[in-house]
CSV table of C-alpha atoms and ligand atoms in Angstrom, one decimal:
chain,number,residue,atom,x,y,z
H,24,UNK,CA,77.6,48.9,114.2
H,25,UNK,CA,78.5,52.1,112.1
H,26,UNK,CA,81.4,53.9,114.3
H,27,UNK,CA,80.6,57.4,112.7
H,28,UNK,CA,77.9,58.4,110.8
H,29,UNK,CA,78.2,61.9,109.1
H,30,UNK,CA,75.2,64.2,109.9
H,31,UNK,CA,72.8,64.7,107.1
H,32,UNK,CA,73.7,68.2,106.7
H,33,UNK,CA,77.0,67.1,106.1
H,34,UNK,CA,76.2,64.3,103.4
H,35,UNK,CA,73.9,66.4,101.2
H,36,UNK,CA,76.0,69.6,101.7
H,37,UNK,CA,75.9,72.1,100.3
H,38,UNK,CA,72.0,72.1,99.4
H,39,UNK,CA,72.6,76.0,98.9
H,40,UNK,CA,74.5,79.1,98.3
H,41,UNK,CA,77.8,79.6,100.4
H,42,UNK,CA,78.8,83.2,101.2
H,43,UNK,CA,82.1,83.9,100.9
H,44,UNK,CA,83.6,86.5,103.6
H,45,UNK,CA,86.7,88.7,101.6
H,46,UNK,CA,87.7,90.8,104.0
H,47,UNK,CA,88.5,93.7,101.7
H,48,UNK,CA,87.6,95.8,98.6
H,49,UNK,CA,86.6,94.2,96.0
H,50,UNK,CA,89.4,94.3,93.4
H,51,UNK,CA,92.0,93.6,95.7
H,52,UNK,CA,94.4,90.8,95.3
H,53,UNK,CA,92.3,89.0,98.1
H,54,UNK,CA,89.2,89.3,96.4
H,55,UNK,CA,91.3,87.9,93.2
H,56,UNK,CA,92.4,85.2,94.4
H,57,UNK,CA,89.1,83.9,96.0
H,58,UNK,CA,86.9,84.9,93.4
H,59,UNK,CA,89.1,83.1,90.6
H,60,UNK,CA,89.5,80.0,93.3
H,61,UNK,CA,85.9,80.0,94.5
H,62,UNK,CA,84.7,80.4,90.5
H,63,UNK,CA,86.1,76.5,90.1
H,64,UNK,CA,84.7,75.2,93.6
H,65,UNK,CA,81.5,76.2,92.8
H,66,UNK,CA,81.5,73.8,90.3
H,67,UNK,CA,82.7,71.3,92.1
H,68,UNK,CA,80.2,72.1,94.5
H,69,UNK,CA,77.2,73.0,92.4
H,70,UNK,CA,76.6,75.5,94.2
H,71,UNK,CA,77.1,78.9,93.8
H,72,UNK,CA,79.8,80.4,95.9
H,73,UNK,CA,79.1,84.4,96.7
H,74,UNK,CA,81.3,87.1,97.0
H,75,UNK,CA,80.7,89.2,100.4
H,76,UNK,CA,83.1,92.0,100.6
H,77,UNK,CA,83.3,93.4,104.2
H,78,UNK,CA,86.1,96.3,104.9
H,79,UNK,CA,87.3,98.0,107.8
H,80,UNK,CA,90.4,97.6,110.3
H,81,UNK,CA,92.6,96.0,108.5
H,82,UNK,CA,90.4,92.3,107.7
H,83,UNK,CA,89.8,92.2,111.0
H,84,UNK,CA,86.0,93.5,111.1
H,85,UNK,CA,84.8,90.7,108.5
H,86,UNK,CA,87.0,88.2,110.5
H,87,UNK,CA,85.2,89.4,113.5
H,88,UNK,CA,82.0,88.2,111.3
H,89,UNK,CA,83.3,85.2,109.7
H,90,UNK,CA,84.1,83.8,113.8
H,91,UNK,CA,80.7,84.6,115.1
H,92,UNK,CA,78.9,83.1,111.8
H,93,UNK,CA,77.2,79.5,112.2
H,94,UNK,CA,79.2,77.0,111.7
H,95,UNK,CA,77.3,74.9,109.0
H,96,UNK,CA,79.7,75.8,106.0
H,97,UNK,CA,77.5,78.5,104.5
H,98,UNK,CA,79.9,81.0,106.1
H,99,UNK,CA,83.3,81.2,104.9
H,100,UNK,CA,86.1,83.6,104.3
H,101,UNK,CA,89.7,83.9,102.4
H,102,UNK,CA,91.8,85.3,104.8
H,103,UNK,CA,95.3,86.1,104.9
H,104,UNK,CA,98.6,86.3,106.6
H,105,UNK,CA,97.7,89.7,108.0
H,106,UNK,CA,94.2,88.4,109.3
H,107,UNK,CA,95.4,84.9,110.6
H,108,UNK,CA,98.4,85.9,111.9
H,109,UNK,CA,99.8,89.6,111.9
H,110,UNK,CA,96.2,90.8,113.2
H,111,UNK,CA,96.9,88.4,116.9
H,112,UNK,CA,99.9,91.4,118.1
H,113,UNK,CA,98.6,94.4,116.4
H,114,UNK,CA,95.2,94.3,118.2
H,115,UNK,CA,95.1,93.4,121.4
H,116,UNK,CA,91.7,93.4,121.9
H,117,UNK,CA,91.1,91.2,118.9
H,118,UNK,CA,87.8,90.0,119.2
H,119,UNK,CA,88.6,86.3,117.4
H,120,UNK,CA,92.0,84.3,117.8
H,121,UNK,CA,92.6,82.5,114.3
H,122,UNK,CA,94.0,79.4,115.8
H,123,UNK,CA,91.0,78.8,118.5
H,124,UNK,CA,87.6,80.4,116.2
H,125,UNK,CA,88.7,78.6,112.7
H,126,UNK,CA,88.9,75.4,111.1
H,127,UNK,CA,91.7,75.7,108.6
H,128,UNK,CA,90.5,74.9,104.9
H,129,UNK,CA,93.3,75.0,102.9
H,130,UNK,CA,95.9,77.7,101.4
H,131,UNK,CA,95.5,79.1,98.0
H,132,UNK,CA,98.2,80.9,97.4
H,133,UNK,CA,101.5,82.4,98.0
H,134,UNK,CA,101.7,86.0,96.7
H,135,UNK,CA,105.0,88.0,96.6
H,136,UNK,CA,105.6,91.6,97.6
H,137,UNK,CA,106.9,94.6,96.0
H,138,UNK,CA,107.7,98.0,96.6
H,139,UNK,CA,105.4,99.8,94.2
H,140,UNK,CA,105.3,103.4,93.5
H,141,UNK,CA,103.7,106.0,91.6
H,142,UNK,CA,104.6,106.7,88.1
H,143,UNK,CA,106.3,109.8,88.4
H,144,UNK,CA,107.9,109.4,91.9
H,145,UNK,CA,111.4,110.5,91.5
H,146,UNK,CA,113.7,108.0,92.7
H,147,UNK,CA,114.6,105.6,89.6
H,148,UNK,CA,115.9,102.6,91.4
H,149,UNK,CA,115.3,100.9,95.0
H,150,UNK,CA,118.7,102.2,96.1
H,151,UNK,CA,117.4,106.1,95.0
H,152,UNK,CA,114.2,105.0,96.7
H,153,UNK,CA,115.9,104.1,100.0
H,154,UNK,CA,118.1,107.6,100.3
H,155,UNK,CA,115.4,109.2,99.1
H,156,UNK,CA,112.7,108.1,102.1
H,157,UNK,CA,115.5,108.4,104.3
H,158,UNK,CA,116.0,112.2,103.1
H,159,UNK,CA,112.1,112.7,103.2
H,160,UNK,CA,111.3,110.5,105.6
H,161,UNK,CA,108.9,113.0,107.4
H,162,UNK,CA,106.9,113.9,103.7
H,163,UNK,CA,106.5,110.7,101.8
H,164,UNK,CA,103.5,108.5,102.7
H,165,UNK,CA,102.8,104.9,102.0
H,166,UNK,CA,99.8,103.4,101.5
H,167,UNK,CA,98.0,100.7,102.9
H,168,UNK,CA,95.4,98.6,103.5
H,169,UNK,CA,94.6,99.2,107.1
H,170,UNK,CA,96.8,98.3,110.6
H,171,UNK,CA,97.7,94.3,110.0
H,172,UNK,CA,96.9,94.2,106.6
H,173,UNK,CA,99.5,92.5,104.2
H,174,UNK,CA,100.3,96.0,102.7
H,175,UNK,CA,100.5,97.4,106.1
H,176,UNK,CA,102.9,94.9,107.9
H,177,UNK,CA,105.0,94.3,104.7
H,178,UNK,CA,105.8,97.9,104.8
H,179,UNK,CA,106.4,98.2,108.5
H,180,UNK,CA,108.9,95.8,108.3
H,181,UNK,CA,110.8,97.9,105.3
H,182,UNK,CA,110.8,100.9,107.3
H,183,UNK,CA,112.0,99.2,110.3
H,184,UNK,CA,114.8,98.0,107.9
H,185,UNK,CA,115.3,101.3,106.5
H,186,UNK,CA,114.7,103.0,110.0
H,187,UNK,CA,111.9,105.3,109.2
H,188,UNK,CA,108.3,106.1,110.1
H,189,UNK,CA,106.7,107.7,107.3
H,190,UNK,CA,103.4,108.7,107.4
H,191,UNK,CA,101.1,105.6,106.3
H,192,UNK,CA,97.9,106.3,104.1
H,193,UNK,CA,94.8,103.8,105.1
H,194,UNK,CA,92.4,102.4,102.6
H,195,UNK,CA,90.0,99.8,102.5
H,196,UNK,CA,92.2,97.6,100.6
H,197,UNK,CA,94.8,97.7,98.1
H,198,UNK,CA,92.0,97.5,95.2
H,199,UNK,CA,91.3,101.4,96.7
H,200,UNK,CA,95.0,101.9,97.3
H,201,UNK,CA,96.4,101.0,94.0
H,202,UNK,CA,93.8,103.6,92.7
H,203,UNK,CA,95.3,106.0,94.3
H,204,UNK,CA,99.0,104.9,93.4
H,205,UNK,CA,97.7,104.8,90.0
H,206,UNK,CA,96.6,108.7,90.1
H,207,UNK,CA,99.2,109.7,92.3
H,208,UNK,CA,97.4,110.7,95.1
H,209,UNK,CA,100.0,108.6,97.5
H,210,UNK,CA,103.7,107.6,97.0
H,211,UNK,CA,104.0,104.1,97.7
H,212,UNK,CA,103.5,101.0,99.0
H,213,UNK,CA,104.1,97.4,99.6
H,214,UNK,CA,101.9,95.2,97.5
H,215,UNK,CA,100.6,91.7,96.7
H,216,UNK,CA,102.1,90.7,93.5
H,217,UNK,CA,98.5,89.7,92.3
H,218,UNK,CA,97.7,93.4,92.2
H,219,UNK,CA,100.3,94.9,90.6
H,220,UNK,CA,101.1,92.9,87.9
H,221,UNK,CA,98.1,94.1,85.2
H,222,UNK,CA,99.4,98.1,86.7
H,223,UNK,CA,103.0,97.4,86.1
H,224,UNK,CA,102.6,96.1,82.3
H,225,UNK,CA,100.3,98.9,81.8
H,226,UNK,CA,102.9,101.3,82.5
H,227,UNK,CA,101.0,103.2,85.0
H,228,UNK,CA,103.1,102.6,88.7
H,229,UNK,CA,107.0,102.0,89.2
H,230,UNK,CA,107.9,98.4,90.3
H,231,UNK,CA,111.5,98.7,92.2
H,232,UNK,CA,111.9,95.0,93.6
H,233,UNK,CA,110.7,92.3,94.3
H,234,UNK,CA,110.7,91.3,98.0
H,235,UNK,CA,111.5,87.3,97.1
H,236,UNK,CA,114.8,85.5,96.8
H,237,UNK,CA,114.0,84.4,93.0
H,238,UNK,CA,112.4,87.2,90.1
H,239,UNK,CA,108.9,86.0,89.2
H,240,UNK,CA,108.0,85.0,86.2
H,241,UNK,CA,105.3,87.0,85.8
H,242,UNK,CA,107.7,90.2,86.0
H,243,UNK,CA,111.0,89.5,84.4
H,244,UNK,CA,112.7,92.4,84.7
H,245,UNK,CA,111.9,93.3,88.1
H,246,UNK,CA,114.5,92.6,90.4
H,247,UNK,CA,114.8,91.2,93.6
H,248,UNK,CA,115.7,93.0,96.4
H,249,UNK,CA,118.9,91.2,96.9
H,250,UNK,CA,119.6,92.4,93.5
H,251,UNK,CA,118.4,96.0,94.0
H,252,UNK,CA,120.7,96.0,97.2
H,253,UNK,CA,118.4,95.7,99.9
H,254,UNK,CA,118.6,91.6,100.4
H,255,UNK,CA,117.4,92.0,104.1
H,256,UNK,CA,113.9,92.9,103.4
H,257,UNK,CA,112.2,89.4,102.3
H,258,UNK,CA,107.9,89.0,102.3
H,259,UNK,CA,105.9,86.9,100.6
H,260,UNK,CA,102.2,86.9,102.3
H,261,UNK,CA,99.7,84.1,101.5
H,262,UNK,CA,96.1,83.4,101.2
H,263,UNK,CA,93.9,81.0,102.3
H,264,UNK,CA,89.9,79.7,103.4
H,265,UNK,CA,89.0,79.3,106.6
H,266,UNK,CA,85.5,78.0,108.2
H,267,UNK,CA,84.0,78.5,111.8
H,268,UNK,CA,85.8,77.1,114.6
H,269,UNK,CA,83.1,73.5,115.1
H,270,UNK,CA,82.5,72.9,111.1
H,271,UNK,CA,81.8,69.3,110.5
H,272,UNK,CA,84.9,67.4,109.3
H,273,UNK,CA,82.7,66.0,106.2
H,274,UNK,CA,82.0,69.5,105.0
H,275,UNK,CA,85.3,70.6,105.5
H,276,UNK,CA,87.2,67.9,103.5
H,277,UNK,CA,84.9,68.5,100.8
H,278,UNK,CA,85.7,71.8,101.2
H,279,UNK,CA,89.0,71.3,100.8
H,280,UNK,CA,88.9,68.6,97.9
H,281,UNK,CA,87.4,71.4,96.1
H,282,UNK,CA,89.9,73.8,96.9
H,283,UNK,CA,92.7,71.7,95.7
H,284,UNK,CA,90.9,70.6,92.6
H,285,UNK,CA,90.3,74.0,91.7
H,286,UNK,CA,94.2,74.8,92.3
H,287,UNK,CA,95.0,71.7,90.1
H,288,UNK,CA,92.9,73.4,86.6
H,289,UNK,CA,94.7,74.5,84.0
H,290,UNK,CA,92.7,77.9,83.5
H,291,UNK,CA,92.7,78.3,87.4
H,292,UNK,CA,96.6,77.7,87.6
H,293,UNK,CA,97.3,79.9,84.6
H,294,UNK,CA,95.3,82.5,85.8
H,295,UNK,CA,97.1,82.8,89.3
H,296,UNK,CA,100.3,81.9,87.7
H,297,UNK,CA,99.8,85.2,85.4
H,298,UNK,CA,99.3,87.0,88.4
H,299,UNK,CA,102.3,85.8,90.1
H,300,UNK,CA,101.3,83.8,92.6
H,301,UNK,CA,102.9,80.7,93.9
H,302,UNK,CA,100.7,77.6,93.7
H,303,UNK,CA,100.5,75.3,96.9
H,304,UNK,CA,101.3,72.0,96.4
H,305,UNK,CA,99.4,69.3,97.1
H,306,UNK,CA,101.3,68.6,100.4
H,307,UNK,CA,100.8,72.4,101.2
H,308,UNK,CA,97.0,72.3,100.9
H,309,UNK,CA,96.0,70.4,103.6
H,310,UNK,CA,94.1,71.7,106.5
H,311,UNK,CA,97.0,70.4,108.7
H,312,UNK,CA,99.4,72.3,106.9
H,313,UNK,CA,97.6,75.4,107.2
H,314,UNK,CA,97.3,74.8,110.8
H,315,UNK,CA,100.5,74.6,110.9
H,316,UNK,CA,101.2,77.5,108.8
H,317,UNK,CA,99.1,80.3,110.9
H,318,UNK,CA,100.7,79.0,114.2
H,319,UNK,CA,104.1,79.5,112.4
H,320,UNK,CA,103.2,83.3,111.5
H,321,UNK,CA,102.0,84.0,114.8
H,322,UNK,CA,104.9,82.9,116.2
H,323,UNK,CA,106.6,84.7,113.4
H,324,UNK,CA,105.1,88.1,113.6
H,325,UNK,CA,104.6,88.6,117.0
H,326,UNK,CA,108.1,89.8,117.6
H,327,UNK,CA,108.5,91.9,115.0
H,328,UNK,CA,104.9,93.5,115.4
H,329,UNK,CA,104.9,93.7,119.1
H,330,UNK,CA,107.3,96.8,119.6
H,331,UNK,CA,105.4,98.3,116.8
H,332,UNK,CA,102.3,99.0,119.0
B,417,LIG,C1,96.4,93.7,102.2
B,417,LIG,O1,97.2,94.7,102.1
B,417,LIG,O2,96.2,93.1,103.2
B,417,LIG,C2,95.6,93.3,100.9
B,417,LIG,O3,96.2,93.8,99.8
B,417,LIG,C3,94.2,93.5,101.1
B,417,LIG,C4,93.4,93.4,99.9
B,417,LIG,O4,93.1,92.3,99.4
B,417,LIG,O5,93.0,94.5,99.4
């Protein structure tokens, strides 16, 4: 007797489209990351993979959606260490729990953060930065990418570092934001790598460090925070797909096997590498170890976050 037969669904899958939840603007560095991951799976797949942006409250909105949807692996989404993880003690009311409504896929990417201003903002270093939000603290605004965003928490914790609560600017995600950098219209703000790389070789924002123990080498000659002389503030955030909570195990290892084959091509890798992200390895890709990984953030964040609201 067969001990466990795989639904049909599950052995034909995926007969059609899959929708891919990116809970923010198009452009962002989470809509970068999935759309050059998803590109490859949908190969794999052959299927095509769609692109559904849904904004609002910081990921948490389209997270809301991505819990609720049916769980037959039509309905995905790329989340992040702010939705996954930084979201749980920001919102108390939090209408999903990323450990109980998910099944973990597997993690894309690591992606670095920066403190990124505009062009012409005044200080010339991270150490003029710091004494100069200290001096202004009550003028200088930071963008973000809505409460427990990436963008959002990575720059809570530099102002609890630096002891300041400057006025923070929401957008719709950092796609929006970095506009805005890019024009001027807002000071700073603490970035994704993936984003700010094409902005800083074009000249058109100010990188002052990277938040990372190592530079990246997709940006040489920014330095690390240690280096800039601010070695306490650390953040890397990461990316990562995530199913309904009840998704078949068949769908969700091919799911995954697609995932990690995408992260192993050469285009795909040099394309995120360009960026500056960090690649997963294989041991680092499994649905386990992004279990694993949000339950670790939770844990992580909570603390810090908690006080905050
Ligand atoms: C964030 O700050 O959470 C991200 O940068 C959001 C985005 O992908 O735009």
């Amino acid at each position: 007797l067969c001990a466990f037969v795989a639904p049909a669904d599950a052995q034909t899958y995926p007969t059609r489209s899959i929708t891919m939840i990116v809970p923010f603007a198009a452009g962002g560095p989470t809509d970068v990351v999935a759309r050059i991951v998803t590109g490859h799976m949908a190969q794999t797949l052959g299927q095509s993979i769609i692109i559904e942006n849904v904004v609002g409250a910081g990921g948490t909105t389209a997270t809301t959606r991505a819990a609720r949807a049916a769980n037959d692996g039509y309905t995905l989404i790329t989340g992040h260490m702010g939705t996954h993880a930084a979201s749980v003690p920001l919102y108390p009311k939090l209408a999903y729990h990323p450990e109980k409504d998910f099944e973990p896929i597997a993690l894309l990417a690591g992606t670095p953060i920066l403190i990124l201003a505009r062009k012409d903002y005044p200080p010339k270093d991270l150490k003029e930065f710091v004494a100069y939000v200290k001096a202004n603290a009550e003028k200088v605004n930071a963008a973000h990418a809505g409460v427990g965003s990436v963008s959002h928490v990575s720059c809570e914790l530099l102002h609890s570092i630096l002891d300041i609560k400057p006025v923070g600017v929401p957008f719709n995600g950092t796609g929006p934001a970095m506009n805005a950098l890019v024009a001027g219209q807002v000071d700073y703000m603490c970035d994704q790598i993936v984003n700010a790389v094409p902005q800083i070789n074009a000249g058109t924002i100010k990188a002052y460090a990277i938040a990372t123990p190592e530079r990246n080498p997709s940006l040489p000659n920014v330095p690390t925070t240690a280096e800039a002389g601010l070695p306490k503030f650390q953040a890397q955030a990461w990316n990562a797909m995530f199913a309904p909570k009840g998704t078949s195990p068949a769908i969700l290892a091919s799911l995954n096997a697609a995932a990690s084959k995408a992260l192993d091509d050469e285009t795909v890798k040099k394309r995120l590498l360009e960026l500056g992200s960090v690649i997963p390895g294989p041991a680092e890709r499994t649905p386990e170890a992004l279990a694993t990984l949000v339950k670790n953030e939770i844990a992580k964040w909570t603390p810090v976050l908690k006080p905050a609201t």
